[in-house]
Coordinates of C-alpha atoms (C1' of nucleotides) in Angstrom, one line a residue:
Chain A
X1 CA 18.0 15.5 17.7
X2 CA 17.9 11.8 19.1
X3 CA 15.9 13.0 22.2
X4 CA 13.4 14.4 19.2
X5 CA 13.2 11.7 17.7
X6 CA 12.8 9.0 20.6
X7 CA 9.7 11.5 21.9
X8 CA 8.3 10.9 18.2
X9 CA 8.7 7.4 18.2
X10 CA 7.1 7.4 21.7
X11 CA 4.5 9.3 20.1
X12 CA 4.0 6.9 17.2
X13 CA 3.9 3.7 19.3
X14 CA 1.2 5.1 21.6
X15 CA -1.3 4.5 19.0
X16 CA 0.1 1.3 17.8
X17 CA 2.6 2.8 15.0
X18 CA 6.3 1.9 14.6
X19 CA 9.0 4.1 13.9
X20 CA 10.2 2.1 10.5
X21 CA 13.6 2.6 9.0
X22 CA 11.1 4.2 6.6
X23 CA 9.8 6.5 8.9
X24 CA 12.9 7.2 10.8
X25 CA 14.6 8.6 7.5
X26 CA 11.6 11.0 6.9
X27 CA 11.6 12.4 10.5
X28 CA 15.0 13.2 9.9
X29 CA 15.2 14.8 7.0
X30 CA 12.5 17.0 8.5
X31 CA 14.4 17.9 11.6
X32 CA 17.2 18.4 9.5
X33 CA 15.2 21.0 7.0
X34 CA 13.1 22.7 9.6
X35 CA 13.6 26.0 8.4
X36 CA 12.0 25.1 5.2
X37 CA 8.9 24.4 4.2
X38 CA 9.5 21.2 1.9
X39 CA 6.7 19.8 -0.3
X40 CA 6.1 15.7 -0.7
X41 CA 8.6 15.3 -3.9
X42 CA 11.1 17.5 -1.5
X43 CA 10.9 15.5 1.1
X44 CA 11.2 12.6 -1.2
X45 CA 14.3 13.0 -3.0
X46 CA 15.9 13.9 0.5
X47 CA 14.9 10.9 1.8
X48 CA 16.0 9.4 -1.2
X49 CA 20.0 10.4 -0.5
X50 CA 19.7 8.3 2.5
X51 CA 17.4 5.5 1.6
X52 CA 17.7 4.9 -2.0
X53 CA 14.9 2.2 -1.7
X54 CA 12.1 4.3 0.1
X55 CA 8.8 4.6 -2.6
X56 CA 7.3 8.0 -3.0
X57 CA 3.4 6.2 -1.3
X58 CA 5.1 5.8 1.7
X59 CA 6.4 9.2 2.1
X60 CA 3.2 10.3 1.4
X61 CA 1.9 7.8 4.0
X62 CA 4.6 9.0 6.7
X63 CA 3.6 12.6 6.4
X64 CA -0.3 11.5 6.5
X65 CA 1.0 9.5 9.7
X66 CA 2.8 12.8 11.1
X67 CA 0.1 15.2 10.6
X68 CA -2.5 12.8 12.2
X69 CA 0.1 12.9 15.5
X70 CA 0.6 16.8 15.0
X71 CA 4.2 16.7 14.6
X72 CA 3.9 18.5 11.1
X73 CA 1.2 20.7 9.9
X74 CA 0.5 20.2 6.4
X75 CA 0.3 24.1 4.7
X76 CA -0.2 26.1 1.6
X77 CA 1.1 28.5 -0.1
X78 CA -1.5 28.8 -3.3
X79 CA 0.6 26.8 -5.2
X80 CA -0.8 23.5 -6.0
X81 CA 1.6 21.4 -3.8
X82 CA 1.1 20.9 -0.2
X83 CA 3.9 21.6 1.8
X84 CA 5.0 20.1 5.5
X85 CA 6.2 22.3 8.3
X86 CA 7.6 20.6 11.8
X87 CA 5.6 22.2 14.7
X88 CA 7.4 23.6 17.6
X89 CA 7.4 21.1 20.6
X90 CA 5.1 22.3 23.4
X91 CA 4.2 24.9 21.3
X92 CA 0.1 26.0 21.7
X93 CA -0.3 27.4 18.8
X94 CA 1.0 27.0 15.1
X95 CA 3.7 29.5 13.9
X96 CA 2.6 31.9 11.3
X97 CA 3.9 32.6 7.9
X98 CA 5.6 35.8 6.0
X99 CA 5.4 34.7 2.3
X100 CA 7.3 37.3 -0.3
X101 CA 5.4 38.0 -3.8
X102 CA 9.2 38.8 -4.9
X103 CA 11.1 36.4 -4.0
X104 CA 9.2 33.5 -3.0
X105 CA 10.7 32.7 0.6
X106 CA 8.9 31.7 3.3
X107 CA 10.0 33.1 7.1
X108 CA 8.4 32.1 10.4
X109 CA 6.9 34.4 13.1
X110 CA 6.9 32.4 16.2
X111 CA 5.4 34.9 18.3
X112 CA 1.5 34.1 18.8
X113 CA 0.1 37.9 18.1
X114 CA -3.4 36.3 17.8
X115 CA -4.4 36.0 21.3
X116 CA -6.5 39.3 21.6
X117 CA -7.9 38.7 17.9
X118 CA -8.9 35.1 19.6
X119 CA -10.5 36.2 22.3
X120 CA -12.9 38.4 19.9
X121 CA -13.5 35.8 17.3
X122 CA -14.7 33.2 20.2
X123 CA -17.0 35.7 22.0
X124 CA -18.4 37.3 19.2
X125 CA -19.1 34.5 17.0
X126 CA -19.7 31.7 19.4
X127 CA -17.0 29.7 17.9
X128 CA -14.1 27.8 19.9
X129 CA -10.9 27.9 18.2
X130 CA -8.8 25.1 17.9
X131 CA -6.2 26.0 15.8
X132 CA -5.3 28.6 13.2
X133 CA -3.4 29.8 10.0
X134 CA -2.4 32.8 9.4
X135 CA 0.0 34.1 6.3
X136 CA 0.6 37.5 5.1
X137 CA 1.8 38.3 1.6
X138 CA 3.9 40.8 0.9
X139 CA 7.9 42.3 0.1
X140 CA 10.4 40.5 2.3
X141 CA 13.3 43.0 3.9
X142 CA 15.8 41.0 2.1
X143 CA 13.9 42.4 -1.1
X144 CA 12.8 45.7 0.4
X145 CA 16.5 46.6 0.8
X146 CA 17.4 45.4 -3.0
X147 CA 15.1 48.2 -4.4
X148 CA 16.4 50.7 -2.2
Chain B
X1 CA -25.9 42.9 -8.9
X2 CA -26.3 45.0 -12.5
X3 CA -24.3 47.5 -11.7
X4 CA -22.1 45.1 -9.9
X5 CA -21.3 43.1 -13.3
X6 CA -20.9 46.9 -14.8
X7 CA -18.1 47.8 -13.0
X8 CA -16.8 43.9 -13.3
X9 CA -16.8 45.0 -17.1
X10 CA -15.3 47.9 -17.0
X11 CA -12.3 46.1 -14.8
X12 CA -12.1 44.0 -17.4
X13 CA -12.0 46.6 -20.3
X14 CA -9.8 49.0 -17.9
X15 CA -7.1 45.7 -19.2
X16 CA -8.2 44.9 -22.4
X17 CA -10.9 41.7 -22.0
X18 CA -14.1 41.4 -22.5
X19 CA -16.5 40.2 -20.9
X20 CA -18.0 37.7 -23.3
X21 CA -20.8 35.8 -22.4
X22 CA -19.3 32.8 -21.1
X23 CA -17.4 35.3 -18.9
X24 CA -20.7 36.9 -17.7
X25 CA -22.5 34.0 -16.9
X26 CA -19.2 32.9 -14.2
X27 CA -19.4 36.1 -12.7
X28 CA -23.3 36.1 -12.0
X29 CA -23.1 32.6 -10.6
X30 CA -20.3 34.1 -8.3
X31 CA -22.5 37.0 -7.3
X32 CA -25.6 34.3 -6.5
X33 CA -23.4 32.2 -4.4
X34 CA -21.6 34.7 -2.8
X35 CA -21.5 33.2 0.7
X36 CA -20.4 29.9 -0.4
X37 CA -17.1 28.9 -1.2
X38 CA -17.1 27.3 -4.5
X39 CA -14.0 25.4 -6.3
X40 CA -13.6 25.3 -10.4
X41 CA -15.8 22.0 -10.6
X42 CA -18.7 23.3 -8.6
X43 CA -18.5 26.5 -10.6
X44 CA -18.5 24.7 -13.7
X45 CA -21.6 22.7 -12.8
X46 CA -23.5 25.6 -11.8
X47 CA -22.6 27.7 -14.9
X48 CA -23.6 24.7 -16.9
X49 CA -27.2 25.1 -16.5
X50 CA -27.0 28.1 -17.8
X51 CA -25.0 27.3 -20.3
X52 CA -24.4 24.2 -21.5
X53 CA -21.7 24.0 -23.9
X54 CA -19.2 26.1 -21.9
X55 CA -16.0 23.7 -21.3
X56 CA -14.0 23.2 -18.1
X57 CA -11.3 25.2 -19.3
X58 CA -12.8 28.0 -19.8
X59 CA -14.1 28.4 -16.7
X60 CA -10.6 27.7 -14.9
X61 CA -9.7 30.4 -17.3
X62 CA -11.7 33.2 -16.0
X63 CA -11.4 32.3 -12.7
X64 CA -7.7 32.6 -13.4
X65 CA -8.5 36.1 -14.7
X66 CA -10.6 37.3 -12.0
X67 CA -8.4 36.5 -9.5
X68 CA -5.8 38.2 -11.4
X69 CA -8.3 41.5 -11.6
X70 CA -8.3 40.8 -7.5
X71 CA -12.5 40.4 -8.4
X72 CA -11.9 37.4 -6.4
X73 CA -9.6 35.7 -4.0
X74 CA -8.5 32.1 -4.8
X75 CA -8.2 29.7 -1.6
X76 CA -7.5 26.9 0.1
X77 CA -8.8 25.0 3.0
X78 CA -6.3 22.2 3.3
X79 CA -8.9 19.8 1.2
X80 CA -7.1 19.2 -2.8
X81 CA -9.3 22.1 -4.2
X82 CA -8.8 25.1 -5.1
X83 CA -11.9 27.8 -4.2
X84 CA -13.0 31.1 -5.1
X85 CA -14.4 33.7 -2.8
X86 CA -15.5 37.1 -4.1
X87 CA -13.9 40.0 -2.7
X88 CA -16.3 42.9 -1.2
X89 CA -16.3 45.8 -3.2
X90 CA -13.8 48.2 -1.7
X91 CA -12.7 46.4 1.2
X92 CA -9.3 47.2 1.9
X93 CA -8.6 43.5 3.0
X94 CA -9.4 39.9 2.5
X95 CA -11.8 38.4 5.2
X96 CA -11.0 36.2 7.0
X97 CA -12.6 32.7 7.6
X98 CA -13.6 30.2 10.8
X99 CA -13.6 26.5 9.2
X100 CA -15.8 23.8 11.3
X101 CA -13.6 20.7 11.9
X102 CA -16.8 18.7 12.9
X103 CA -19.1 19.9 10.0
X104 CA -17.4 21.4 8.1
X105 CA -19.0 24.6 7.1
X106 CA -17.1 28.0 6.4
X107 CA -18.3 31.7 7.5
X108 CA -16.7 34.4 7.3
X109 CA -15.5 37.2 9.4
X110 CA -15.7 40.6 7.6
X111 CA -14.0 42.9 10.2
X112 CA -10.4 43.3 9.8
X113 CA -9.1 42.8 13.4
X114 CA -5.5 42.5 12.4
X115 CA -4.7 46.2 11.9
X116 CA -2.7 45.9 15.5
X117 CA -0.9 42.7 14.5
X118 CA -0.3 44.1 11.0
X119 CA 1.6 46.9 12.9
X120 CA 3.8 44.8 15.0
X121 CA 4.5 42.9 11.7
X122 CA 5.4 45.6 9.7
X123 CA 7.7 47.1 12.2
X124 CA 9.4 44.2 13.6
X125 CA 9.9 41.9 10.7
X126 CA 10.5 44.9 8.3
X127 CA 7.9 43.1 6.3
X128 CA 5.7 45.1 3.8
X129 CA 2.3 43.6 4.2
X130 CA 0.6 43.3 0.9
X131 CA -2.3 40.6 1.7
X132 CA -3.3 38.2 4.7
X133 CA -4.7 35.2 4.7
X134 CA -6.2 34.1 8.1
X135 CA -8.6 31.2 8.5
X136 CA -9.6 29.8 12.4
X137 CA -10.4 26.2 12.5
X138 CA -12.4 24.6 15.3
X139 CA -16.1 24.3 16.4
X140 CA -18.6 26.7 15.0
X141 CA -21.9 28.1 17.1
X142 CA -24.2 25.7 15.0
X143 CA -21.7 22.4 16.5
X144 CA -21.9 23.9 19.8
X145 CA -25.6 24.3 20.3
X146 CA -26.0 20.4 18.4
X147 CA -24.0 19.2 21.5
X148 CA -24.7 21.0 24.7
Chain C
dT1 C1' 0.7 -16.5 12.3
dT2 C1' -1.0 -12.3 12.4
dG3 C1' -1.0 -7.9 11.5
dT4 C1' 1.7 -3.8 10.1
dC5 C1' 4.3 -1.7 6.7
dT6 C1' 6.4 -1.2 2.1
dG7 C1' 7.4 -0.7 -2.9
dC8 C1' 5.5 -0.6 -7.2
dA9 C1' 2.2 0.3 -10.5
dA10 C1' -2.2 1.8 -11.5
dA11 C1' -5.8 4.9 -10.6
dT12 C1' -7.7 9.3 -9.4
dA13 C1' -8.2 14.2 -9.1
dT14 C1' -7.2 18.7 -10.2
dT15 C1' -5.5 22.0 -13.2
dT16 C1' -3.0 23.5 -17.5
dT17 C1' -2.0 23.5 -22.3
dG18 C1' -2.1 23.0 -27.5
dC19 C1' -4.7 23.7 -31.2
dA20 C1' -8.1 24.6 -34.7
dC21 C1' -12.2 27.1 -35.1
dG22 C1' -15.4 31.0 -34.3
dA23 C1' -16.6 35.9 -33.2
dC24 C1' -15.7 40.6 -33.4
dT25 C1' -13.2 44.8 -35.2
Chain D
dA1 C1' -6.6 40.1 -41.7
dG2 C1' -5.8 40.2 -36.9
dT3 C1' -6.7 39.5 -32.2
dC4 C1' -8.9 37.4 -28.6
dG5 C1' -11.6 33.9 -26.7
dT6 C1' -13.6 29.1 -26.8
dG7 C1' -14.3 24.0 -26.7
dC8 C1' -12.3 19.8 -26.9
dA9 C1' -8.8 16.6 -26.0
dA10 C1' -4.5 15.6 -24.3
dA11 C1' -0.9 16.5 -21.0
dA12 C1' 0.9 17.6 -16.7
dT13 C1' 0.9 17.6 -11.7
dA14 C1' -0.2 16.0 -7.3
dT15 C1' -1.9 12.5 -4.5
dT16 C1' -4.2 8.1 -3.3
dT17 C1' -5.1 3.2 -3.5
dG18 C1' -4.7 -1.9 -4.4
dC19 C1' -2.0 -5.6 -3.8
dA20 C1' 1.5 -9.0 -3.1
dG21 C1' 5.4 -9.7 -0.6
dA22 C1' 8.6 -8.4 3.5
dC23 C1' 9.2 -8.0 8.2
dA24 C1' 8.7 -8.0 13.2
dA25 C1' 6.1 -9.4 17.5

DNA sequence: TTGTCTGCAAATATTTTGCACGACT
DNA sequence: AGTCGTGCAAAATATTTGCAGACAA
């Protein structure tokens, strides 16, 4: 957790940024949530518990600050509101998402699965891929074993 | 792109709409834009000139209902807006799309290619896939030749 | 002191809703 | 008459911006 955060903050300050009290709060709440897949107003009241003061701009403004360094990708679901997800370190590629038209939840597949799908996308349409997002709708086996 | 609208009607009929004229008038500015990717606004504007007193709401209001009839697919590139993509007739899946992070510009990518990564999905996750969503951004062929 | 960062409030943007009226059956 | 659909205006939601003051180098 505090090596996370002191590469982040080494992160920030290599393009001039500080790692605020502000800031520090936010990256922690996130760490703390990974699993989830926390909206602004989320992250917000979270914050909020530990930092009473903290104004909902500059939440908005951390998470700008975040995606810009690639420490969160910002997602969506289809609902209107935006939603922040912490990227694996190192990781080359963004996770993808399994979204349930039952329940609502939201698990991760870390496994990349894309790379032969890639490979045919950049040779056959002369286009170089830099990142991607892939989600697939459907019943959850939490819910698939309800109706059984 | 009659008997296209026909069979739109009969959807609609098949759940107890109509296609009223306002209605109509949406769909054929869909069907003439069909490679673009239009949100509510740009929708409105277009059906507009044909027909001037239609409100806002109305149009977010079939659009609402057309996705609902799975006519089209309602999406989201990461910008605020919401946009809505027409669905080929018959295709068993939603295309997929490569996003141009230095101009811009959308195509699309009819072929399925996930059938194999569907199947690993499926089996390992226990997950029953319903939809996908699966956009690629990076640097499209039109980019590429701009700067070589 | 200079520039960065913050909180608050106001502004903006997008989408949804309430309601009275109109059209069609 | 009854239902569905519409336009308008207002409301709701989500996000961004302007600005004056706080803070740290």
């Amino acid at each position: 957790m505090e090596q996370r955060i002191d590469r982040i903050k080494k992160q920030l300050h290599s393009k001039s940024y500080k790692l605020t009290p502000q800031r520090e709060v936010t990256v922690r709440v996130l760490l703390e949530h990974e699993d989830d897949h926390l909206s602004a107003e989320d992250v917000y009241m979270l914050v909020k518990e530990k930092y009473p003061e903290i104004g909902l701009a500059t939440v908005y403004r951390t998470l700008e600050l975040l995606t810009e360094l690639k420490v969160v990708d910002k997602i969506n679901f289809g609902d209107g509101v935006s939603r922040y997800d912490l990227r694996q370190e190192g990781a080359a590629h963004f996770h993808h998402h399994l979204v349930c038209i039952e329940c609502g939840s939201v698990d991760e597949i870390q496994e990349d699965l894309l790379e032969d799908v890639e490979k045919i996308v950049e040779s056959r349409f002369n286009f170089e891929i830099k990142d991607h997002r892939l989600t697939f709708h459907g019943i959850c086996y939490r819910c698939k074993d309800k109706s059984e």
